[in-house]
PDB file of C-alpha atoms in Angstrom:
ATOM      1  CA  ASN A   1      84.847 111.610 153.265  1.00 93.00           C
ATOM      2  CA  LYS A   2      85.029 109.426 156.357  1.00 97.00           C
ATOM      3  CA  LEU A   3      86.142 110.276 159.878  1.00 97.00           C
ATOM      4  CA  ILE A   4      86.538 107.491 162.440  1.00 98.00           C
ATOM      5  CA  ILE A   5      87.015 108.548 166.071  1.00 97.00           C
ATOM      6  CA  ASN A   6      88.553 105.954 168.416  1.00 97.00           C
ATOM      7  CA  ASP A   7      90.136 108.118 171.107  1.00 94.00           C
ATOM      8  CA  LYS A   8      87.905 106.882 173.976  1.00 88.00           C
ATOM      9  CA  THR A   9      86.939 110.367 175.158  1.00 94.00           C
ATOM     10  CA  VAL A  10      83.291 111.393 175.499  1.00 95.00           C
ATOM     11  CA  LYS A  11      82.489 114.227 173.114  1.00 96.00           C
ATOM     12  CA  ASP A  12      79.597 116.675 172.654  1.00 96.00           C
ATOM     13  CA  THR A  13      78.017 117.849 169.382  1.00 97.00           C
ATOM     14  CA  VAL A  14      79.506 115.149 167.141  1.00 98.00           C
ATOM     15  CA  GLY A  15      78.331 115.897 163.597  1.00 97.00           C
ATOM     16  CA  ALA A  16      76.904 119.306 164.507  1.00 97.00           C
ATOM     17  CA  ARG A  17      75.998 121.346 161.427  1.00 97.00           C
ATOM     18  CA  LEU A  18      77.322 118.638 159.072  1.00 97.00           C
ATOM     19  CA  ASN A  19      76.442 119.902 155.600  1.00 97.00           C
ATOM     20  CA  GLN A  20      78.202 117.502 153.219  1.00 96.00           C
ATOM     21  CA  ASP A  21      77.927 113.862 152.243  1.00 96.00           C
ATOM     22  CA  ALA A  22      80.490 112.645 154.757  1.00 97.00           C
ATOM     23  CA  ASN A  23      80.489 109.790 157.278  1.00 98.00           C
ATOM     24  CA  ILE A  24      81.452 110.229 160.911  1.00 98.00           C
ATOM     25  CA  ILE A  25      81.854 107.084 163.000  1.00 98.00           C
ATOM     26  CA  MET A  26      82.401 107.426 166.752  1.00 98.00           C
ATOM     27  CA  ASN A  27      83.426 104.263 168.573  1.00 98.00           C
ATOM     28  CA  GLY A  28      82.336 104.966 172.120  1.00 97.00           C
ATOM     29  CA  ASN A  29      79.800 107.046 174.009  1.00 97.00           C
ATOM     30  CA  VAL A  30      78.972 110.676 173.270  1.00 98.00           C
ATOM     31  CA  ASP A  31      77.144 113.278 175.310  1.00 97.00           C
ATOM     32  CA  LEU A  32      75.039 116.285 174.310  1.00 97.00           C
ATOM     33  CA  SER A  33      73.484 117.234 170.974  1.00 97.00           C
ATOM     34  CA  THR A  34      74.845 114.621 168.569  1.00 98.00           C
ATOM     35  CA  GLY A  35      73.865 115.585 165.019  1.00 98.00           C
ATOM     36  CA  ILE A  36      72.336 118.921 166.032  1.00 98.00           C
ATOM     37  CA  LEU A  37      71.476 121.092 163.010  1.00 97.00           C
ATOM     38  CA  MET A  38      72.779 118.427 160.595  1.00 98.00           C
ATOM     39  CA  ARG A  39      71.719 118.795 156.941  1.00 98.00           C
ATOM     40  CA  LYS A  40      73.582 115.999 155.093  1.00 98.00           C
ATOM     41  CA  GLY A  41      75.814 113.031 155.726  1.00 98.00           C
ATOM     42  CA  THR A  42      75.765 110.163 158.207  1.00 98.00           C
ATOM     43  CA  VAL A  43      76.787 110.081 161.846  1.00 98.00           C
ATOM     44  CA  ARG A  44      77.067 106.663 163.501  1.00 98.00           C
ATOM     45  CA  ILE A  45      77.681 106.331 167.216  1.00 98.00           C
ATOM     46  CA  ASN A  46      78.798 102.871 168.361  1.00 98.00           C
ATOM     47  CA  GLY A  47      77.767 103.537 171.946  1.00 98.00           C
ATOM     48  CA  ASN A  48      75.237 105.611 173.875  1.00 98.00           C
ATOM     49  CA  ALA A  49      74.340 109.262 173.213  1.00 98.00           C
ATOM     50  CA  GLY A  50      73.195 112.009 175.572  1.00 98.00           C
ATOM     51  CA  LYS A  51      70.348 114.514 175.555  1.00 98.00           C
ATOM     52  CA  ASN A  52      69.172 116.358 172.449  1.00 98.00           C
ATOM     53  CA  SER A  53      70.482 113.800 169.946  1.00 98.00           C
ATOM     54  CA  GLY A  54      69.176 114.774 166.511  1.00 98.00           C
ATOM     55  CA  ALA A  55      67.872 118.125 167.766  1.00 98.00           C
ATOM     56  CA  LEU A  56      66.885 120.393 164.871  1.00 98.00           C
ATOM     57  CA  LEU A  57      67.979 117.652 162.434  1.00 98.00           C
ATOM     58  CA  ASN A  58      67.360 119.025 158.942  1.00 98.00           C
ATOM     59  CA  GLY A  59      68.515 116.095 156.822  1.00 98.00           C
ATOM     60  CA  GLY A  60      71.077 113.354 156.946  1.00 97.00           C
ATOM     61  CA  ILE A  61      71.169 110.142 158.923  1.00 98.00           C
ATOM     62  CA  LEU A  62      71.885 109.612 162.617  1.00 98.00           C
ATOM     63  CA  ILE A  63      72.511 106.026 163.789  1.00 98.00           C
ATOM     64  CA  ILE A  64      72.977 105.213 167.480  1.00 98.00           C
ATOM     65  CA  ASP A  65      74.008 101.671 168.451  1.00 98.00           C
ATOM     66  CA  GLY A  66      72.878 102.104 172.045  1.00 98.00           C
ATOM     67  CA  ASP A  67      70.526 104.361 173.998  1.00 98.00           C
ATOM     68  CA  THR A  68      69.919 108.092 173.845  1.00 98.00           C
ATOM     69  CA  ASP A  69      68.882 110.327 176.703  1.00 98.00           C
ATOM     70  CA  ASP A  70      65.794 112.559 176.788  1.00 98.00           C
ATOM     71  CA  PHE A  71      64.692 115.036 174.092  1.00 98.00           C
ATOM     72  CA  THR A  72      65.907 112.981 171.132  1.00 98.00           C
ATOM     73  CA  ALA A  73      64.765 114.533 167.819  1.00 98.00           C
ATOM     74  CA  ILE A  74      63.394 117.685 169.465  1.00 98.00           C
ATOM     75  CA  ASP A  75      62.341 120.189 166.757  1.00 98.00           C
ATOM     76  CA  MET A  76      63.390 117.693 164.046  1.00 98.00           C
ATOM     77  CA  ILE A  77      62.718 119.077 160.560  1.00 98.00           C
ATOM     78  CA  LYS A  78      63.656 116.094 158.358  1.00 97.00           C
ATOM     79  CA  GLY A  79      66.130 113.225 158.097  1.00 98.00           C
ATOM     80  CA  LYS A  80      66.412 109.750 159.616  1.00 98.00           C
ATOM     81  CA  ILE A  81      67.272 108.630 163.132  1.00 98.00           C
ATOM     82  CA  THR A  82      67.749 104.982 164.100  1.00 98.00           C
ATOM     83  CA  ILE A  83      68.402 104.007 167.724  1.00 98.00           C
ATOM     84  CA  ASN A  84      69.277 100.421 168.625  1.00 98.00           C
ATOM     85  CA  GLY A  85      67.948 100.910 172.150  1.00 98.00           C
ATOM     86  CA  ASP A  86      65.898 103.349 174.227  1.00 98.00           C
ATOM     87  CA  ALA A  87      65.286 106.820 172.748  1.00 98.00           C
ATOM     88  CA  GLY A  88      64.320 108.283 176.125  1.00 98.00           C
ATOM     89  CA  LYS A  89      61.505 110.566 177.229  1.00 98.00           C
ATOM     90  CA  PHE A  90      60.079 113.534 175.339  1.00 98.00           C
ATOM     91  CA  LEU A  91      60.951 111.858 172.019  1.00 98.00           C
ATOM     92  CA  ALA A  92      60.235 113.929 168.903  1.00 98.00           C
ATOM     93  CA  ALA A  93      58.800 116.945 170.705  1.00 97.00           C
ATOM     94  CA  GLN A  94      57.659 119.439 168.043  1.00 97.00           C
ATOM     95  CA  LYS A  95      58.922 117.166 165.237  1.00 97.00           C
ATOM     96  CA  ARG A  96      57.834 118.329 161.768  1.00 97.00           C
ATOM     97  CA  SER A  97      58.914 115.495 159.473  1.00 96.00           C
ATOM     98  CA  GLY A  98      61.482 112.733 159.079  1.00 96.00           C
ATOM     99  CA  SER A  99      61.602 109.238 160.489  1.00 96.00           C
ATOM    100  CA  ILE A 100      62.635 107.872 163.858  1.00 98.00           C
ATOM    101  CA  MET A 101      63.026 104.175 164.557  1.00 98.00           C
ATOM    102  CA  ALA A 102      63.980 102.813 167.955  1.00 98.00           C
ATOM    103  CA  LYS A 103      63.398  99.802 170.157  1.00 98.00           C
ATOM    104  CA  LYS A 104      61.858 101.939 172.876  1.00 97.00           C
ATOM    105  CA  GLY A 105      60.899 105.562 173.410  1.00 97.00           C
ATOM    106  CA  ARG A 106      58.274 107.793 174.958  1.00 98.00           C
ATOM    107  CA  PRO A 107      57.130 110.282 172.304  1.00 97.00           C
ATOM    108  CA  ILE A 108      55.295 113.563 172.772  1.00 96.00           C
ATOM    109  CA  PRO A 109      51.897 113.694 170.977  1.00 94.00           C
ATOM    110  CA  PRO A 110      50.963 113.989 168.192  1.00 95.00           C
ATOM    111  CA  VAL A 111      53.905 111.642 167.456  1.00 96.00           C
ATOM    112  CA  GLU A 112      52.953 108.058 168.191  1.00 95.00           C
ATOM    113  CA  GLU A 113      54.338 104.547 167.959  1.00 95.00           C
ATOM    114  CA  LYS A 114      53.640 102.723 164.676  1.00 95.00           C
ATOM    115  CA  PRO A 115      54.668  99.382 163.164  1.00 94.00           C
ATOM    116  CA  LEU A 116      57.580  99.131 160.744  1.00 97.00           C
ATOM    117  CA  SER A 117      57.138  98.733 156.993  1.00 97.00           C
ATOM    118  CA  GLY A 118      59.162  96.267 154.927  1.00 97.00           C
ATOM    119  CA  ASP A 119      61.422  99.108 153.742  1.00 97.00           C
ATOM    120  CA  ASP A 120      62.003 100.162 157.365  1.00 97.00           C
ATOM    121  CA  ARG A 121      63.037  96.611 158.272  1.00 98.00           C
ATOM    122  CA  ASN A 122      65.460  96.470 155.351  1.00 98.00           C
ATOM    123  CA  LEU A 123      66.996  99.805 156.348  1.00 97.00           C
ATOM    124  CA  ILE A 124      67.538  98.583 159.919  1.00 98.00           C
ATOM    125  CA  LEU A 125      69.078  95.348 158.634  1.00 98.00           C
ATOM    126  CA  GLY A 126      71.383  97.447 156.447  1.00 97.00           C
ATOM    127  CA  TYR A 127      72.689  99.149 159.595  1.00 97.00           C
ATOM    128  CA  GLY A 128      73.485  95.722 161.068  1.00 97.00           C
ATOM    129  CA  PHE A 129      70.644  95.668 163.626  1.00 98.00           C
ATOM    130  CA  ASN A 130      67.901  93.102 164.191  1.00 97.00           C
ATOM    131  CA  PRO A 131      64.598  94.872 163.367  1.00 97.00           C
ATOM    132  CA  SER A 132      62.389  92.545 165.449  1.00 94.00           C
ATOM    133  CA  ASP A 133      61.912  94.872 168.452  1.00 95.00           C
ATOM    134  CA  PHE A 134      62.012  98.201 166.585  1.00 98.00           C
ATOM    135  CA  LYS A 135      59.122 100.643 166.349  1.00 97.00           C
ATOM    136  CA  LYS A 136      58.600 103.691 164.175  1.00 98.00           C
ATOM    137  CA  PHE A 137      57.702 107.020 165.727  1.00 97.00           C
ATOM    138  CA  GLU A 138      55.679 109.343 163.477  1.00 93.00           C
TER     139      GLU A 138
END
């Protein structure tokens, strides 16, 4: 239940509509709509991601080891997104539930920046990132 992509081509919609407990690991940058409409599983991008990452996320885990472009987590229903960088502008517009952790981001109210809990720090450490500069957006 693991797919590792190393082909060095930029792809769109990695993990779109993923509905099983599978792991997708992309080594390199991706473009539009990573993890869109995901319900289960884990997608890890070892690079940057484009606009609409985690759009309509309805479960599962999205991990970006880099930056995302604007509109990350737009219309997010539930799930977890961790970004080891800048989450861009218009973060979490119309988000209903779920958690977003990133080093930087400009959320749309009512979502606001909050400090991390101990469990959040442990989760970030588990992904291999240093939690010191991370913030939670709820």
